[in-house]
Tab-separated table of C-alpha atoms in Angstrom:
chain	number	residue	atom	x	y	z
A	1	MET	CA	-18.549	-6.463	0.070
A	2	GLU	CA	-19.184	-8.362	3.298
A	3	GLY	CA	-17.998	-7.080	6.654
A	4	LYS	CA	-18.325	-8.497	10.145
A	5	PRO	CA	-21.733	-10.197	10.492
A	6	VAL	CA	-22.534	-8.095	13.573
A	7	LEU	CA	-22.522	-4.946	11.437
A	8	GLU	CA	-25.798	-6.107	9.876
A	9	GLN	CA	-27.402	-5.736	13.327
A	10	LEU	CA	-25.998	-2.262	13.972
A	11	SER	CA	-26.522	1.077	12.307
A	12	ALA	CA	-24.275	4.037	11.676
A	13	TYR	CA	-24.668	7.120	13.822
A	14	LYS	CA	-27.395	9.269	12.315
A	15	PRO	CA	-26.766	12.977	12.861
A	16	GLY	CA	-29.790	15.224	13.162
A	17	LYS	CA	-30.980	17.434	10.348
A	18	GLN	CA	-28.819	20.421	9.539
A	19	VAL	CA	-30.027	23.754	10.902
A	20	LYS	CA	-30.361	25.279	7.423
A	21	ASP	CA	-32.474	22.342	6.252
A	22	ILE	CA	-34.838	22.768	9.214
A	23	GLN	CA	-35.088	26.502	8.620
A	24	ASN	CA	-36.001	25.933	4.984
A	25	GLU	CA	-38.468	23.128	5.744
A	26	TYR	CA	-40.435	25.035	8.386
A	27	GLY	CA	-39.812	28.612	7.259
A	28	LEU	CA	-37.953	29.527	10.442
A	29	SER	CA	-35.458	32.348	10.810
A	30	ARG	CA	-33.768	30.927	13.909
A	31	ILE	CA	-33.081	27.493	15.367
A	32	VAL	CA	-32.116	26.729	18.977
A	33	LYS	CA	-30.217	23.434	19.249
A	34	LEU	CA	-30.747	21.745	22.617
A	35	ALA	CA	-30.088	18.158	21.565
A	36	SER	CA	-26.384	17.362	21.987
A	37	ASN	CA	-25.449	18.763	25.416
A	38	GLU	CA	-23.040	21.303	23.976
A	39	ASN	CA	-22.050	24.395	25.940
A	40	PRO	CA	-24.523	27.131	24.865
A	41	TYR	CA	-22.046	29.819	25.955
A	42	GLY	CA	-19.374	28.719	23.503
A	43	CYS	CA	-15.786	28.386	24.655
A	44	SER	CA	-13.245	30.535	26.466
A	45	LYS	CA	-12.555	33.894	24.779
A	46	LYS	CA	-8.876	33.041	25.169
A	47	VAL	CA	-9.442	29.949	23.040
A	48	GLU	CA	-11.302	32.017	20.437
A	49	THR	CA	-8.391	34.459	20.256
A	50	PHE	CA	-5.919	31.611	19.820
A	51	LEU	CA	-7.980	30.021	17.054
A	52	THR	CA	-8.266	33.335	15.227
A	53	ASP	CA	-4.542	34.054	15.377
A	54	ASN	CA	-3.022	30.597	14.960
A	55	ILE	CA	-4.486	28.810	11.963
A	56	LYS	CA	-1.116	27.957	10.505
A	57	GLU	CA	1.287	25.059	10.018
A	58	LEU	CA	-1.630	22.843	9.042
A	59	ASN	CA	0.753	20.931	6.783
A	60	ILE	CA	2.635	19.621	9.838
A	61	TYR	CA	1.544	16.525	11.753
A	62	PRO	CA	0.524	17.176	15.370
A	63	ASP	CA	2.515	16.029	18.392
A	64	GLY	CA	1.477	12.385	18.606
A	65	ASN	CA	2.263	12.400	22.318
A	66	ALA	CA	0.240	15.589	23.003
A	67	GLY	CA	3.184	16.730	25.112
A	68	GLU	CA	2.056	20.188	26.250
A	69	LEU	CA	-1.508	19.067	26.884
A	70	ARG	CA	-0.249	15.949	28.657
A	71	LYS	CA	1.845	18.022	31.071
A	72	THR	CA	-0.979	20.513	31.673
A	73	VAL	CA	-3.547	17.823	32.502
A	74	ALA	CA	-1.069	15.855	34.626
A	75	ASP	CA	-0.263	18.960	36.658
A	76	LYS	CA	-3.926	19.844	37.145
A	77	TRP	CA	-4.918	16.429	38.468
A	78	GLN	CA	-1.605	15.564	40.145
A	79	VAL	CA	-1.032	12.378	38.168
A	80	THR	CA	1.978	11.256	36.158
A	81	GLU	CA	2.114	11.969	32.437
A	82	SER	CA	2.304	8.235	31.734
A	83	GLN	CA	-1.128	7.797	33.344
A	84	LEU	CA	-2.816	9.735	30.530
A	85	VAL	CA	-4.151	8.846	27.109
A	86	PHE	CA	-5.732	11.343	24.708
A	87	GLY	CA	-8.378	10.803	22.088
A	88	SER	CA	-10.532	12.512	19.517
A	89	GLY	CA	-13.124	13.105	22.210
A	90	SER	CA	-13.622	10.559	24.977
A	91	ASP	CA	-15.732	8.704	22.377
A	92	GLU	CA	-12.541	7.517	20.738
A	93	ILE	CA	-11.177	6.259	24.043
A	94	VAL	CA	-14.336	4.166	24.446
A	95	GLN	CA	-13.518	2.651	21.061
A	96	MET	CA	-9.881	2.096	22.105
A	97	LEU	CA	-10.968	0.324	25.289
A	98	CYS	CA	-13.211	-2.067	23.392
A	99	ARG	CA	-10.518	-2.703	20.809
A	100	ALA	CA	-7.859	-3.361	23.449
A	101	PHE	CA	-9.819	-5.437	25.969
A	102	LEU	CA	-12.858	-7.060	24.324
A	103	ALA	CA	-13.108	-10.052	21.995
A	104	PRO	CA	-15.464	-12.942	21.195
A	105	GLY	CA	-16.004	-15.091	24.290
A	106	LEU	CA	-15.701	-12.125	26.654
A	107	ASN	CA	-18.493	-9.978	28.049
A	108	THR	CA	-19.052	-6.455	29.290
A	109	VAL	CA	-21.572	-5.054	31.781
A	110	MET	CA	-23.315	-1.689	31.563
A	111	ALA	CA	-26.454	0.149	32.630
A	112	THR	CA	-29.427	0.840	30.381
A	113	PRO	CA	-30.173	3.483	29.329
A	114	THR	CA	-26.667	4.887	29.145
A	115	PHE	CA	-24.228	6.239	26.566
A	116	PRO	CA	-24.883	3.988	23.531
A	117	GLN	CA	-21.315	3.866	22.229
A	118	TYR	CA	-20.289	1.396	24.962
A	119	ARG	CA	-22.663	-1.195	23.549
A	120	HIS	CA	-21.981	-0.279	19.932
A	121	HIS	CA	-18.216	-0.778	20.084
A	122	ALA	CA	-18.419	-3.835	22.350
A	123	LEU	CA	-20.638	-5.630	19.846
A	124	ILE	CA	-18.304	-4.740	16.978
A	125	GLU	CA	-15.490	-6.500	18.862
A	126	GLY	CA	-17.672	-9.604	19.244
A	127	ALA	CA	-18.210	-9.343	22.995
A	128	GLU	CA	-21.431	-10.222	24.800
A	129	VAL	CA	-23.207	-7.181	26.247
A	130	LYS	CA	-24.969	-7.507	29.610
A	131	GLU	CA	-27.309	-4.607	30.382
A	132	VAL	CA	-28.787	-3.769	33.781
A	133	PRO	CA	-31.752	-1.347	33.918
A	134	THR	CA	-31.236	1.815	35.926
A	135	ILE	CA	-33.412	2.550	38.955
A	136	GLU	CA	-34.911	6.034	38.669
A	137	GLY	CA	-32.062	6.948	36.348
A	138	LYS	CA	-29.273	5.646	38.591
A	139	HIS	CA	-26.992	2.626	38.187
A	140	ASN	CA	-28.087	-0.554	39.967
A	141	LEU	CA	-24.564	-1.311	41.159
A	142	GLU	CA	-25.402	-4.454	43.134
A	143	GLN	CA	-27.161	-6.033	40.166
A	144	MET	CA	-24.279	-5.067	37.897
A	145	LEU	CA	-21.847	-6.852	40.211
A	146	GLN	CA	-24.034	-9.966	40.114
A	147	MET	CA	-23.685	-10.049	36.317
A	148	VAL	CA	-19.901	-10.413	36.526
A	149	ASN	CA	-18.261	-13.756	35.784
A	150	GLU	CA	-14.782	-14.960	34.846
A	151	ASN	CA	-15.296	-13.760	31.261
A	152	THR	CA	-16.297	-10.211	32.194
A	153	LYS	CA	-13.633	-7.789	31.007
A	154	ILE	CA	-15.132	-4.270	31.233
A	155	MET	CA	-17.750	-2.647	33.473
A	156	TRP	CA	-19.046	0.757	32.317
A	157	LEU	CA	-20.127	3.396	34.833
A	158	CYS	CA	-21.370	6.698	33.426
A	159	SER	CA	-21.600	9.309	36.172
A	160	PRO	CA	-23.378	11.627	35.713
A	161	ASN	CA	-25.238	9.200	33.496
A	162	ASN	CA	-26.221	10.116	29.963
A	163	PRO	CA	-29.192	10.385	29.343
A	164	THR	CA	-30.667	10.320	32.868
A	165	GLY	CA	-28.246	12.606	34.728
A	166	GLY	CA	-28.057	10.218	37.703
A	167	ILE	CA	-24.834	10.127	39.716
A	168	ILE	CA	-22.832	7.555	41.647
A	169	SER	CA	-21.915	8.948	45.063
A	170	LYS	CA	-18.410	8.920	46.490
A	171	ASN	CA	-19.283	6.228	49.039
A	172	GLN	CA	-21.043	4.101	46.424
A	173	LEU	CA	-18.077	4.282	44.069
A	174	HIS	CA	-15.506	3.503	46.752
A	175	GLU	CA	-17.513	0.514	48.029
A	176	PHE	CA	-18.115	-0.700	44.479
A	177	MET	CA	-14.404	-0.652	43.665
A	178	LEU	CA	-13.674	-2.755	46.743
A	179	LYS	CA	-16.291	-5.338	45.755
A	180	CYS	CA	-15.503	-5.572	42.048
A	181	PRO	CA	-13.156	-8.398	40.975
A	182	LYS	CA	-9.722	-7.152	39.940
A	183	HIS	CA	-9.872	-8.834	36.527
A	184	VAL	CA	-12.666	-6.436	35.502
A	185	LEU	CA	-11.674	-3.027	34.141
A	186	ILE	CA	-13.960	-0.330	35.548
A	187	VAL	CA	-14.522	2.521	33.104
A	188	LEU	CA	-15.844	5.597	34.913
A	189	ASP	CA	-17.078	7.972	32.226
A	190	GLU	CA	-17.102	11.479	33.699
A	191	ALA	CA	-17.876	13.442	30.538
A	192	TYR	CA	-20.019	15.789	32.632
A	193	TYR	CA	-17.676	15.898	35.629
A	194	GLU	CA	-17.236	19.680	35.600
A	195	TYR	CA	-20.973	20.172	36.157
A	196	LEU	CA	-20.981	18.244	39.443
A	197	SER	CA	-21.553	20.231	42.615
A	198	LYS	CA	-18.566	19.866	44.930
A	199	GLU	CA	-20.532	17.772	47.412
A	200	PHE	CA	-21.167	15.196	44.677
A	201	ASP	CA	-17.551	14.906	43.471
A	202	PRO	CA	-16.645	11.202	43.877
A	203	SER	CA	-12.901	12.004	44.044
A	204	ALA	CA	-12.299	9.107	41.676
A	205	ILE	CA	-8.708	10.109	40.921
A	206	THR	CA	-7.757	9.327	44.530
A	207	LEU	CA	-8.739	5.703	43.879
A	208	LEU	CA	-6.261	5.147	41.061
A	209	SER	CA	-3.349	4.319	43.355
A	210	GLN	CA	-5.386	1.567	45.039
A	211	HIS	CA	-7.219	0.211	42.009
A	212	LYS	CA	-5.191	-0.517	38.898
A	213	ASN	CA	-8.379	-1.741	37.191
A	214	LEU	CA	-9.931	1.756	37.043
A	215	ILE	CA	-9.874	4.256	34.180
A	216	ILE	CA	-11.540	7.680	34.332
A	217	LEU	CA	-12.707	9.363	31.120
A	218	ARG	CA	-13.042	13.136	30.744
A	219	THR	CA	-13.717	15.411	27.769
A	220	PHE	CA	-13.339	18.986	26.565
A	221	SER	CA	-16.554	18.703	24.523
A	222	LYS	CA	-19.040	19.643	27.235
A	223	ALA	CA	-18.285	22.296	29.877
A	224	TYR	CA	-15.184	23.558	28.053
A	225	GLY	CA	-17.145	24.099	24.838
A	226	LEU	CA	-14.713	22.413	22.437
A	227	ALA	CA	-17.032	19.786	20.932
A	228	GLY	CA	-16.035	20.770	17.401
A	229	LEU	CA	-12.328	20.195	18.051
A	230	ARG	CA	-12.714	16.637	19.410
A	231	VAL	CA	-10.397	16.108	22.359
A	232	GLY	CA	-10.804	13.998	25.490
A	233	TYR	CA	-8.606	12.002	27.826
A	234	GLY	CA	-8.387	8.996	30.099
A	235	ILE	CA	-6.567	8.641	33.428
A	236	ALA	CA	-5.496	5.197	34.598
A	237	ASP	CA	-2.639	3.021	35.751
A	238	GLU	CA	0.247	2.805	33.294
A	239	SER	CA	-0.544	-0.871	32.672
A	240	VAL	CA	-3.910	0.138	31.186
A	241	ILE	CA	-2.625	3.194	29.315
A	242	SER	CA	0.175	1.223	27.643
A	243	LYS	CA	-2.365	-1.118	26.040
A	244	LEU	CA	-4.506	1.766	24.829
A	245	ASN	CA	-1.492	3.402	23.229
A	246	VAL	CA	-0.962	0.274	21.123
A	247	VAL	CA	-4.421	0.593	19.542
A	248	ARG	CA	-4.445	4.402	19.448
A	249	GLY	CA	-3.870	6.109	16.116
A	250	PRO	CA	-0.478	7.877	15.940
A	251	PHE	CA	-1.825	11.424	15.370
A	252	ASN	CA	-5.344	11.180	16.781
A	253	THR	CA	-5.662	14.709	18.224
A	254	SER	CA	-4.909	17.758	16.109
A	255	SER	CA	-2.392	20.470	16.967
A	256	ILE	CA	-5.193	23.037	17.149
A	257	ALA	CA	-7.279	20.859	19.481
A	258	GLN	CA	-4.338	20.171	21.785
A	259	LYS	CA	-3.429	23.834	22.214
A	260	ALA	CA	-7.057	24.924	22.574
A	261	ALA	CA	-7.537	22.334	25.322
A	262	VAL	CA	-4.463	23.631	27.175
A	263	ILE	CA	-5.864	27.170	27.106
A	264	ALA	CA	-9.377	26.012	28.039
A	265	ILE	CA	-8.358	24.020	31.097
A	266	GLN	CA	-6.332	26.974	32.380
A	267	ASP	CA	-9.166	29.502	31.986
A	268	GLU	CA	-10.991	28.715	35.210
A	269	SER	CA	-12.971	31.974	35.157
A	270	PHE	CA	-14.803	30.959	31.965
A	271	LEU	CA	-15.598	27.550	33.432
A	272	ASP	CA	-16.886	29.046	36.693
A	273	GLU	CA	-19.070	31.495	34.768
A	274	THR	CA	-20.492	28.724	32.589
A	275	LEU	CA	-21.290	26.527	35.577
A	276	GLY	CA	-22.965	29.413	37.381
A	277	TYR	CA	-25.232	30.124	34.421
A	278	ASN	CA	-26.050	26.424	34.116
A	279	VAL	CA	-27.148	26.083	37.743
A	280	GLU	CA	-29.360	29.174	37.493
A	281	VAL	CA	-31.048	27.962	34.310
A	282	LYS	CA	-31.457	24.427	35.673
A	283	HIS	CA	-33.222	25.552	38.841
A	284	ASP	CA	-35.529	27.849	36.885
A	285	PHE	CA	-36.431	25.123	34.393
A	286	GLU	CA	-37.056	22.571	37.152
A	287	LYS	CA	-39.478	25.016	38.822
A	288	PHE	CA	-41.288	25.399	35.506
A	289	LEU	CA	-41.582	21.624	35.055
A	290	ASP	CA	-42.978	21.357	38.583
A	291	GLN	CA	-45.567	24.010	37.728
A	292	ILE	CA	-46.844	22.164	34.650
A	293	LYS	CA	-46.557	18.850	36.545
A	294	TRP	CA	-44.131	17.180	34.154
A	295	GLY	CA	-41.754	14.761	35.832
A	296	TYR	CA	-37.993	14.758	35.337
A	297	TYR	CA	-34.867	13.035	36.577
A	298	PRO	CA	-32.713	15.011	39.043
A	299	THR	CA	-29.559	16.012	37.207
A	300	GLU	CA	-26.013	17.175	37.921
A	301	THR	CA	-25.329	18.012	34.279
A	302	ASN	CA	-26.123	20.540	31.554
A	303	PHE	CA	-29.152	18.536	30.403
A	304	ILE	CA	-32.369	17.226	31.885
A	305	LEU	CA	-34.380	14.128	30.957
A	306	VAL	CA	-38.038	15.137	31.049
A	307	LYS	CA	-40.924	12.682	31.458
A	308	THR	CA	-43.544	13.668	28.897
A	309	PRO	CA	-47.333	13.099	28.891
A	310	ILE	CA	-47.150	12.092	25.225
A	311	SER	CA	-44.426	10.275	23.307
A	312	GLY	CA	-41.008	11.869	23.185
A	313	MET	CA	-41.150	11.889	19.396
A	314	GLU	CA	-44.401	13.874	19.446
A	315	VAL	CA	-42.804	16.454	21.749
A	316	PHE	CA	-39.749	16.525	19.494
A	317	ASP	CA	-41.886	17.223	16.410
A	318	PHE	CA	-43.914	19.906	18.203
A	319	LEU	CA	-40.760	21.736	19.283
A	320	LEU	CA	-38.974	21.281	15.958
A	321	LYS	CA	-41.740	23.097	14.097
A	322	ARG	CA	-41.231	25.996	16.498
A	323	GLY	CA	-37.467	26.170	16.140
A	324	PHE	CA	-36.207	24.038	19.033
A	325	ILE	CA	-34.247	20.813	18.564
A	326	VAL	CA	-34.242	18.366	21.493
A	327	ARG	CA	-33.452	14.650	21.760
A	328	PRO	CA	-36.476	12.328	21.687
A	329	GLY	CA	-36.396	9.512	24.223
A	330	GLU	CA	-37.144	6.928	21.536
A	331	LEU	CA	-33.505	7.311	20.467
A	332	LEU	CA	-32.265	6.922	24.045
A	333	GLY	CA	-34.097	3.800	25.178
A	334	CYS	CA	-36.767	5.651	27.194
A	335	PRO	CA	-39.645	6.491	24.823
A	336	GLN	CA	-41.891	8.782	26.869
A	337	THR	CA	-39.153	11.324	27.559
A	338	VAL	CA	-37.129	14.036	25.880
A	339	ARG	CA	-33.585	15.034	26.784
A	340	ILE	CA	-33.161	18.790	26.779
A	341	THR	CA	-29.820	20.578	26.913
A	342	LEU	CA	-29.930	23.545	29.287
A	343	GLY	CA	-29.503	26.523	26.985
A	344	GLN	CA	-29.136	30.241	27.517
A	345	LYS	CA	-31.658	31.972	29.777
A	346	ASP	CA	-33.690	33.731	27.072
A	347	ASP	CA	-33.904	30.588	24.944
A	348	MET	CA	-35.064	28.534	27.921
A	349	LYS	CA	-37.770	31.101	28.709
A	350	GLU	CA	-39.042	30.806	25.138
A	351	LEU	CA	-38.915	27.012	25.422
A	352	GLN	CA	-40.997	27.215	28.597
A	353	ARG	CA	-43.605	29.273	26.768
A	354	ILE	CA	-43.829	26.675	23.990
A	355	LEU	CA	-43.979	23.725	26.407
A	356	HIS	CA	-46.715	25.468	28.374
A	357	GLU	CA	-48.657	25.781	25.117
A	358	LEU	CA	-48.138	22.057	24.495
A	359	GLU	CA	-49.259	21.160	28.019
A	360	GLN	CA	-52.474	23.128	27.548
A	361	GLN	CA	-53.187	21.256	24.311
A	362	VAL	CA	-52.479	17.878	25.898
A	363	SER	CA	-54.556	18.600	29.017
A	364	LYS	CA	-57.610	19.369	26.870
A	365	GLU	CA	-57.361	15.911	25.302
A	366	ARG	CA	-57.065	14.031	28.597
C-alpha cells in the first residue's frame, strides 16, 4: 500500500532497547537510563497518591476540553482559558501546528541541531524545511530571519534548545519578535522552561498581547515527571488556538493525565526540590568534565551535551556495557557528542568513575 511519497524518505521513531533486554544481553543487574531527559526523581508524591487511589472510571471518555486543567494553567500564568490548547505531550502540539499551518508550497525555518519532530512533521505536510546551523549551540536568529520569505509560515525556536541546552535571552527574544514578519508564526518551545534560572526567564508570556503570531509550548514530561502520562500545552492568541482545536483529536489527553497535571503544577515544593537537586548535580558534573578536559555546551536544562574525544556512538557503547544509557550524538546531528540526562547524585558519581576510566583508555591511544 502506497502512502505519501515523502514517507519513503523518513523513518519511524526508533525507541531504545528495553531495560530488561539490555540487562540480559550484558548480564547486568541494574540499568541507569540517562537518555531521554526524564526527571530522575519521579513525580510529586501527591500525584503518586492520586494515581494509586483513583484508577477508576476508565470506561468513561475524558473531558475533551480539559476543563479543570485548563482553569488551573490559565490561573497560574494569568492568561484566558481560550488561549490554551492541550496535547498528548507538547509533541502532539508540534504535530497539530504542522497540520494546521503547513502545506506544499510553504516553508518553515528552524535551527539545526534542534528537536527533530519539527522537521519530521513539516516534511510530512509537504512543506520545505530551511535549517540554520546553531552557533556554539545557540540559535543564529539573524540568519534565521534572513531565510524568511512570503511563503514562510512557521519559525521554530527551542529555548532551552534540545540537544544543545542553549537559550535565547529575554532581550534577544523581544527584539526578534519585533523584527519577524507578522505572517510568520513563531513557535517558542519551552519544554525545559522550569529548569531556567530566574535571570534567564525570557518572560515570553508577556509578549502574547503584543504578538498574535507567537505560541509558547510547555510540557509536564520533564521537570514535573509525568512523561508516561503524556500531557503538554500551548499558550497563544485565540486566533491561533482556534485553528489548532480544529485539527486536535476530541479526547487527546486522558482523565488521569489531566488530573495528575493539575496536582503536579500545584505542588511547587516538589518542583523546587527537583530543581535544586538538578543544579547541584549539574555543577558537580561540569567540574568533573573540566577536570578530564572534555568540552560541553553550557546548559539551563536537566541534560548536558558533552563533546567527546571519540565518536558519540563509541562512548554510548562503552557506557551501555556498564549499565548506563545515554544518547549518542549521531542520532542528534552532532556526531562527536553524547547527550546525558542529569541523574541522581549517586548515579552521576558512578558515571564519572566510568567516564574517567574511558578517558584514561583514550589518552593512552593518543
